[in-house]
CSV table of C-alpha atoms in Angstrom, one decimal:
chain,number,residue,atom,x,y,z
A,31,MET,CA,32.0,225.4,98.5
A,32,VAL,CA,35.3,226.6,98.1
A,33,THR,CA,37.5,226.9,101.4
A,34,TYR,CA,41.1,229.0,101.8
A,35,LYS,CA,42.5,225.6,101.5
A,36,ASP,CA,41.4,224.4,98.5
A,37,VAL,CA,42.6,227.4,96.7
A,38,GLY,CA,46.3,226.9,98.3
A,39,VAL,CA,46.0,228.1,101.7
A,40,ASP,CA,46.5,225.8,105.1
A,41,ILE,CA,46.0,228.0,107.5
A,42,ASP,CA,46.3,224.3,109.4
A,43,ALA,CA,50.2,224.6,108.1
A,44,ALA,CA,50.5,227.9,109.6
A,45,THR,CA,49.6,227.1,112.9
A,46,GLU,CA,51.4,224.1,113.1
A,47,THR,CA,54.8,226.1,111.8
A,48,LEU,CA,54.3,228.9,114.6
A,49,ARG,CA,54.2,225.9,117.2
A,50,ARG,CA,57.4,224.5,116.0
A,51,ILE,CA,59.4,228.0,115.5
A,52,LYS,CA,57.9,230.0,118.8
A,53,PRO,CA,60.5,228.2,120.8
A,54,LEU,CA,63.6,229.1,118.5
A,55,ILE,CA,62.3,232.8,118.3
A,56,ALA,CA,62.2,233.1,122.3
A,57,SER,CA,65.6,231.3,122.7
A,58,THR,CA,66.8,234.6,120.7
A,59,PHE,CA,65.0,237.4,123.2
A,60,THR,CA,67.3,239.4,125.3
A,61,PRO,CA,66.1,241.4,128.6
A,62,ASN,CA,64.9,244.4,126.1
A,63,VAL,CA,62.1,242.3,124.4
A,64,VAL,CA,58.6,243.8,125.9
A,65,ARG,CA,56.2,241.0,124.5
A,66,ASP,CA,55.7,237.4,123.0
A,67,VAL,CA,55.4,236.1,119.8
A,68,GLY,CA,52.0,236.1,118.7
A,69,THR,CA,50.8,240.3,119.3
A,70,PHE,CA,50.3,242.7,116.6
A,71,GLY,CA,53.6,244.3,116.9
A,72,SER,CA,56.8,244.2,118.4
A,73,PHE,CA,57.8,245.7,121.5
A,74,TYR,CA,61.6,246.2,122.4
A,75,ALA,CA,62.5,248.6,125.3
A,76,LEU,CA,65.6,250.7,124.0
A,77,ASP,CA,68.5,251.1,126.8
A,78,LEU,CA,70.1,254.2,125.8
A,79,SER,CA,72.3,254.7,128.9
A,80,ALA,CA,75.6,253.6,127.3
A,81,TRP,CA,74.9,255.9,124.2
A,82,LYS,CA,75.5,259.8,124.3
A,83,LYS,CA,74.2,260.7,121.3
A,84,PRO,CA,71.8,257.3,120.2
A,85,VAL,CA,71.3,257.2,116.2
A,86,LEU,CA,69.4,253.6,114.9
A,87,VAL,CA,70.8,252.2,112.3
A,88,SER,CA,68.6,249.7,109.8
A,89,SER,CA,69.0,247.6,106.6
A,90,ILE,CA,66.7,245.0,104.9
A,91,ASP,CA,68.1,242.5,102.8
A,92,GLY,CA,67.1,239.2,100.9
A,93,VAL,CA,69.2,235.8,100.1
A,94,GLY,CA,68.6,236.2,96.3
A,95,SER,CA,68.8,233.1,94.3
A,96,LYS,CA,70.6,231.2,96.8
A,97,ILE,CA,67.6,229.8,97.4
A,98,LYS,CA,67.6,228.2,94.7
A,99,VAL,CA,70.5,225.7,95.7
A,100,ALA,CA,68.9,225.3,98.8
A,101,LEU,CA,65.9,223.8,96.9
A,102,ARG,CA,67.7,221.9,94.6
A,103,THR,CA,69.5,219.8,97.4
A,104,GLY,CA,66.8,220.5,100.0
A,105,ARG,CA,69.1,221.9,102.3
A,106,HIS,CA,67.5,224.7,104.1
A,107,SER,CA,68.9,224.5,107.6
A,108,THR,CA,71.8,227.7,106.5
A,109,ILE,CA,69.7,230.1,104.5
A,110,GLY,CA,68.5,231.8,107.6
A,111,GLU,CA,72.2,231.8,109.1
A,112,ASP,CA,73.3,233.7,105.8
A,113,LEU,CA,69.9,236.3,105.9
A,114,VAL,CA,71.3,237.5,109.5
A,115,ASN,CA,75.0,237.5,109.0
A,116,HIS,CA,74.5,239.4,105.5
A,117,CYS,CA,71.8,242.3,107.6
A,118,VAL,CA,74.4,242.5,110.8
A,119,ASN,CA,77.3,243.1,108.4
A,120,ASP,CA,75.7,245.8,106.8
A,121,ILE,CA,74.9,247.8,110.1
A,122,ALA,CA,78.0,246.2,111.5
A,123,VAL,CA,80.4,248.8,109.3
A,124,CYS,CA,78.5,251.7,109.9
A,125,GLY,CA,80.0,251.6,113.3
A,126,ALA,CA,76.4,250.0,114.6
A,127,GLU,CA,75.5,247.7,117.5
A,128,PRO,CA,72.6,245.2,116.4
A,129,LEU,CA,69.7,245.0,118.6
A,130,TYR,CA,66.6,243.0,117.1
A,131,PHE,CA,65.8,241.6,114.0
A,132,LEU,CA,62.6,240.8,111.8
A,133,ASP,CA,62.2,238.1,109.5
A,134,TYR,CA,59.7,237.6,105.9
A,135,PHE,CA,59.2,234.1,104.8
A,136,ALA,CA,57.0,233.5,101.8
A,137,THR,CA,56.1,230.9,99.8
A,138,GLY,CA,53.8,229.1,97.1
A,139,SER,CA,53.1,226.1,99.6
A,140,LEU,CA,53.7,226.2,103.3
A,141,ASP,CA,55.8,223.3,104.8
A,142,PRO,CA,56.7,223.4,108.4
A,143,ASN,CA,59.8,221.2,107.9
A,144,VAL,CA,61.4,223.8,105.7
A,145,ALA,CA,60.1,226.9,107.4
A,146,GLU,CA,61.3,224.8,110.6
A,147,ALA,CA,64.9,224.2,109.2
A,148,ILE,CA,65.4,227.6,108.0
A,149,MET,CA,64.4,229.1,111.4
A,150,GLN,CA,66.7,227.4,113.0
A,151,GLY,CA,69.5,228.5,111.0
A,152,LEU,CA,68.4,232.0,111.5
A,153,THR,CA,67.6,232.0,115.4
A,154,ARG,CA,71.0,230.4,115.4
A,155,ALA,CA,72.7,233.2,113.9
A,156,CYS,CA,70.9,235.7,116.0
A,157,ASN,CA,71.5,234.0,119.2
A,158,ALA,CA,75.4,233.9,117.6
A,159,CYS,CA,74.9,238.0,117.4
A,160,GLY,CA,73.2,238.5,120.8
A,161,VAL,CA,70.2,239.6,118.4
A,162,ALA,CA,66.5,239.4,119.8
A,163,LEU,CA,64.5,237.8,116.6
A,164,VAL,CA,61.3,240.4,117.7
A,165,GLY,CA,59.0,239.2,115.4
A,166,GLY,CA,58.6,238.1,111.4
A,167,GLU,CA,55.9,237.4,108.2
A,168,THR,CA,54.9,234.1,107.2
A,169,ALA,CA,53.0,234.3,103.7
A,170,GLU,CA,51.8,231.1,102.0
A,171,MET,CA,51.0,232.4,98.2
A,172,PRO,CA,50.1,230.0,95.5
A,173,ASP,CA,49.1,232.6,92.8
A,174,VAL,CA,52.6,234.3,93.3
A,175,TYR,CA,55.1,231.7,93.9
A,176,GLY,CA,55.5,228.1,92.7
A,177,HIS,CA,55.0,225.1,94.9
A,178,HIS,CA,58.1,224.7,96.7
A,179,ASP,CA,59.4,228.0,95.9
A,180,TYR,CA,60.2,230.6,98.9
A,181,ASP,CA,61.5,234.0,99.4
A,182,LEU,CA,63.5,235.3,103.0
A,183,VAL,CA,64.4,239.0,103.4
A,184,GLY,CA,65.3,240.2,107.0
A,185,THR,CA,65.6,243.8,108.3
A,186,ILE,CA,67.7,244.9,111.1
A,187,VAL,CA,67.8,247.6,113.5
A,188,GLY,CA,70.5,248.8,115.2
A,189,VAL,CA,72.6,251.6,117.2
A,190,VAL,CA,75.4,253.7,116.7
A,191,ASP,CA,76.7,257.2,118.8
A,192,ARG,CA,76.4,260.0,116.2
A,193,ASP,CA,80.4,260.7,116.5
A,194,ALA,CA,81.3,257.5,115.8
A,195,ILE,CA,79.3,256.4,112.9
A,196,LEU,CA,81.5,254.8,110.2
A,197,ASP,CA,80.4,256.6,106.8
A,198,GLY,CA,84.1,257.2,105.1
A,199,SER,CA,84.6,260.7,106.3
A,200,ARG,CA,87.8,259.6,108.0
A,201,VAL,CA,89.1,258.3,105.0
A,202,LYS,CA,92.3,259.4,103.4
A,203,PRO,CA,94.9,259.1,100.2
A,204,GLY,CA,97.1,257.0,101.5
A,205,ASP,CA,95.4,254.9,103.6
A,206,VAL,CA,95.7,250.7,103.3
A,207,LEU,CA,93.1,248.5,102.2
A,208,LEU,CA,93.1,245.3,104.2
A,209,GLY,CA,91.0,242.2,103.0
A,210,ILE,CA,89.4,239.6,105.4
A,211,ALA,CA,89.0,236.2,103.6
A,212,SER,CA,84.8,235.5,102.6
A,213,SER,CA,83.8,231.7,103.3
A,214,GLY,CA,82.7,231.7,99.4
A,215,LEU,CA,80.0,233.5,97.5
A,216,HIS,CA,78.4,234.5,100.5
A,217,THR,CA,75.0,235.5,99.0
A,218,ASN,CA,75.6,237.1,95.8
A,219,GLY,CA,76.1,236.2,92.1
A,220,TYR,CA,74.6,233.0,92.6
A,221,THR,CA,72.1,233.4,89.1
A,222,LEU,CA,75.0,233.4,87.8
A,223,ALA,CA,76.9,230.8,89.2
A,224,ARG,CA,73.8,228.4,89.0
A,225,HIS,CA,73.8,229.0,85.4
A,226,VAL,CA,77.4,228.3,85.0
A,227,LEU,CA,77.3,225.4,87.1
A,228,LEU,CA,74.3,224.0,87.1
A,229,ASP,CA,71.7,225.0,85.0
A,230,ARG,CA,73.2,224.0,81.8
A,231,LYS,CA,73.3,220.5,80.2
A,232,SER,CA,76.8,219.9,80.9
A,233,ALA,CA,76.6,221.3,84.3
A,234,TYR,CA,78.4,219.2,87.1
A,235,ARG,CA,76.3,216.8,88.9
A,236,LEU,CA,75.3,217.3,92.8
A,237,GLY,CA,77.1,215.1,95.4
A,238,GLU,CA,79.9,214.7,93.4
A,239,GLY,CA,83.4,215.7,94.9
A,240,LEU,CA,85.5,217.6,92.3
A,241,ALA,CA,89.3,217.7,92.1
A,242,GLU,CA,89.0,222.0,90.9
A,243,LEU,CA,87.4,222.1,94.8
A,244,ASP,CA,89.8,220.3,96.6
A,245,GLY,CA,87.3,217.3,96.6
A,246,GLU,CA,84.1,219.3,97.6
A,247,SER,CA,80.8,218.9,95.9
A,248,ILE,CA,79.7,221.9,94.5
A,249,GLU,CA,76.6,222.2,96.4
A,250,ASP,CA,79.3,222.1,99.6
A,251,VAL,CA,80.6,225.1,98.7
A,252,LEU,CA,77.5,227.0,96.8
A,253,LEU,CA,75.7,226.9,100.3
A,254,ARG,CA,78.5,227.7,102.7
A,255,VAL,CA,77.2,230.1,105.3
A,256,HIS,CA,77.9,234.0,104.8
A,257,SER,CA,80.5,234.9,107.3
A,258,CYS,CA,79.7,236.9,110.1
A,259,TYR,CA,82.4,239.6,110.7
A,260,LEU,CA,80.5,241.1,113.8
A,261,PRO,CA,83.4,240.2,116.7
A,262,LEU,CA,86.0,241.5,114.3
A,263,ILE,CA,84.6,244.7,113.5
A,264,ARG,CA,83.5,245.5,117.2
A,265,ALA,CA,87.4,245.1,118.2
A,266,LEU,CA,88.7,247.5,115.1
A,267,ARG,CA,86.0,250.0,115.1
A,268,ASP,CA,87.4,252.4,116.7
A,269,THR,CA,91.4,251.7,115.4
A,270,VAL,CA,90.1,251.6,111.9
A,271,HIS,CA,88.9,254.3,109.2
A,272,ALA,CA,86.0,252.5,107.3
A,273,PHE,CA,85.0,249.2,106.4
A,274,ALA,CA,83.1,247.5,103.4
A,275,HIS,CA,80.9,244.7,103.3
A,276,VAL,CA,81.7,243.2,100.0
A,277,THR,CA,78.3,242.1,98.3
A,278,GLY,CA,76.9,242.8,94.8
A,279,GLY,CA,79.0,244.8,93.1
A,280,GLY,CA,82.2,243.3,94.0
A,281,ILE,CA,85.4,244.7,95.8
A,282,GLU,CA,85.5,248.0,94.6
A,283,GLY,CA,81.8,248.5,94.0
A,284,ASN,CA,81.1,248.3,97.7
A,285,THR,CA,84.3,250.0,99.3
A,286,ARG,CA,84.0,253.3,96.7
A,287,ARG,CA,80.3,253.4,98.9
A,288,VAL,CA,82.8,254.8,101.9
A,289,LEU,CA,85.5,257.2,99.9
A,290,PRO,CA,85.2,261.0,100.1
A,291,GLU,CA,84.7,262.7,97.1
A,292,GLY,CA,88.1,263.0,95.2
A,293,CYS,CA,89.2,259.8,96.6
A,294,ARG,CA,89.6,256.6,95.0
A,295,ILE,CA,91.0,253.3,95.2
A,296,SER,CA,93.6,250.7,93.9
A,297,VAL,CA,93.3,247.2,94.6
A,298,SER,CA,96.0,244.6,93.3
A,299,TYR,CA,93.6,241.4,92.3
A,300,ASN,CA,97.0,239.4,92.5
A,301,ALA,CA,97.3,239.8,96.1
A,302,TRP,CA,95.1,237.0,97.3
A,303,LYS,CA,94.9,233.8,96.4
A,304,ARG,CA,91.4,233.3,95.0
A,305,PRO,CA,89.3,230.5,96.4
A,306,PRO,CA,88.7,227.5,93.6
A,307,ILE,CA,85.2,228.0,93.3
A,308,PHE,CA,85.5,231.5,91.5
A,309,GLY,CA,88.0,229.7,88.9
A,310,LEU,CA,86.0,227.2,88.4
A,311,ILE,CA,82.8,229.4,87.7
A,312,GLN,CA,85.1,232.0,85.4
A,313,GLU,CA,86.6,228.9,83.1
A,314,TRP,CA,83.7,226.8,83.0
A,315,GLY,CA,81.2,229.8,81.9
A,316,ALA,CA,84.0,231.8,80.2
A,317,VAL,CA,83.1,234.5,82.3
A,318,PRO,CA,85.3,238.1,81.7
A,319,GLU,CA,87.2,238.7,84.5
A,320,ARG,CA,85.5,242.4,84.5
A,321,ASP,CA,82.2,240.7,85.1
A,322,MET,CA,83.7,238.4,87.8
A,323,ARG,CA,85.1,241.8,89.5
A,324,ARG,CA,81.6,243.4,89.6
A,325,THR,CA,79.3,240.0,90.3
A,326,PHE,CA,81.3,238.7,93.0
A,327,ASN,CA,83.8,239.1,96.3
A,328,LEU,CA,86.2,236.7,94.8
A,329,GLY,CA,87.9,235.7,98.0
A,330,ILE,CA,87.5,239.5,100.2
A,331,GLY,CA,84.0,239.9,102.4
A,332,LEU,CA,85.2,242.6,104.3
A,333,VAL,CA,87.8,245.7,103.7
A,334,ILE,CA,89.0,247.8,106.2
A,335,ILE,CA,90.2,250.9,105.3
A,336,VAL,CA,93.4,251.6,107.6
A,337,ALA,CA,96.0,254.2,108.1
A,338,PRO,CA,99.3,252.9,107.4
A,339,SER,CA,100.5,253.9,110.6
A,340,ASP,CA,97.8,251.4,112.1
A,341,MET,CA,98.1,248.5,110.0
A,342,ASP,CA,100.2,246.7,112.5
A,343,GLU,CA,97.9,247.2,115.4
A,344,VAL,CA,94.9,245.8,112.9
A,345,ILE,CA,96.9,243.1,112.1
A,346,ARG,CA,97.5,242.4,115.1
A,347,ILE,CA,93.7,242.4,116.4
A,348,ALA,CA,92.7,240.6,113.2
A,349,THR,CA,95.1,237.7,114.2
A,350,MET,CA,93.5,237.3,117.7
A,351,HIS,CA,89.9,236.9,116.1
A,352,ASN,CA,92.0,234.1,113.9
A,353,GLU,CA,91.6,236.4,110.4
A,354,VAL,CA,94.8,237.0,108.3
A,355,PRO,CA,94.3,240.5,107.0
A,356,ILE,CA,95.8,240.9,103.4
A,357,LYS,CA,96.9,244.1,101.6
A,358,ILE,CA,94.9,244.3,99.0
A,359,GLY,CA,95.4,248.0,97.5
A,360,VAL,CA,95.7,252.0,98.7
A,361,VAL,CA,93.2,254.7,98.9
A,362,LYS,CA,94.5,257.5,96.0
């Protein structure tokens, strides 16, 4: 006789996980959520009274190999935050207001403690953004993932008025690029960073404070939470011409996504001081500058494109949100 548990799938662990995370999920519910967790689909009642021409905006993304750092350190409580903040930023830069979120958690062997820690971070970020976590999927697949390995993916849905969509169509030559600081690597470039800093024989030891990182440890810096720019974007979206969320592809690769045909950008990479982690990666791995620029955000997590006449107002508003915009380039 062979049971499902014998081949690596523990239904009891799944039941226990759901018992633990159900209250966390319920804490994110807004009045628009119609049903509790456990039905075959998620129900969200759209209130479109505040929108003239509502358009739904959606995005899906994962945390990538940052998960490997969490696994190596046993610290899983912020990975969910990374996921939500990344997805929220992606639709916020389009002018959208986030509504609800769904997650996908897949693992080789379901550990309720790990799943609960991930969900704590995920729901913490949802609550901070006013986003309802309306559903998700937990899959235990020992034939696909290693025993402790897991993957985490999320889908965000939001809404924007058609006339308020920020798609770069307002961008003009002469516009200024203002950079907003990242918290670190955010959720991109970890395959290269781990190879350089953690996976080689001469790599740094975990838990070791490094002078090159102002006394912080490698894991503290690498696991720093992906910044959420939603409050700042909300305050600025009627004033600016476009935003770019700097993820994979770097500053130029992502900002090009909101440039009209015939425009390009000129970025002054010496305009800001890069966080020490990027210098450590580049020096320790002898990584070419071109690869650094294409792989990492280099300390700039959000680019704001604004008319020169509105730059001072944008800086004033950003300062009220405890951000210090830096002029990093121009549109040509």
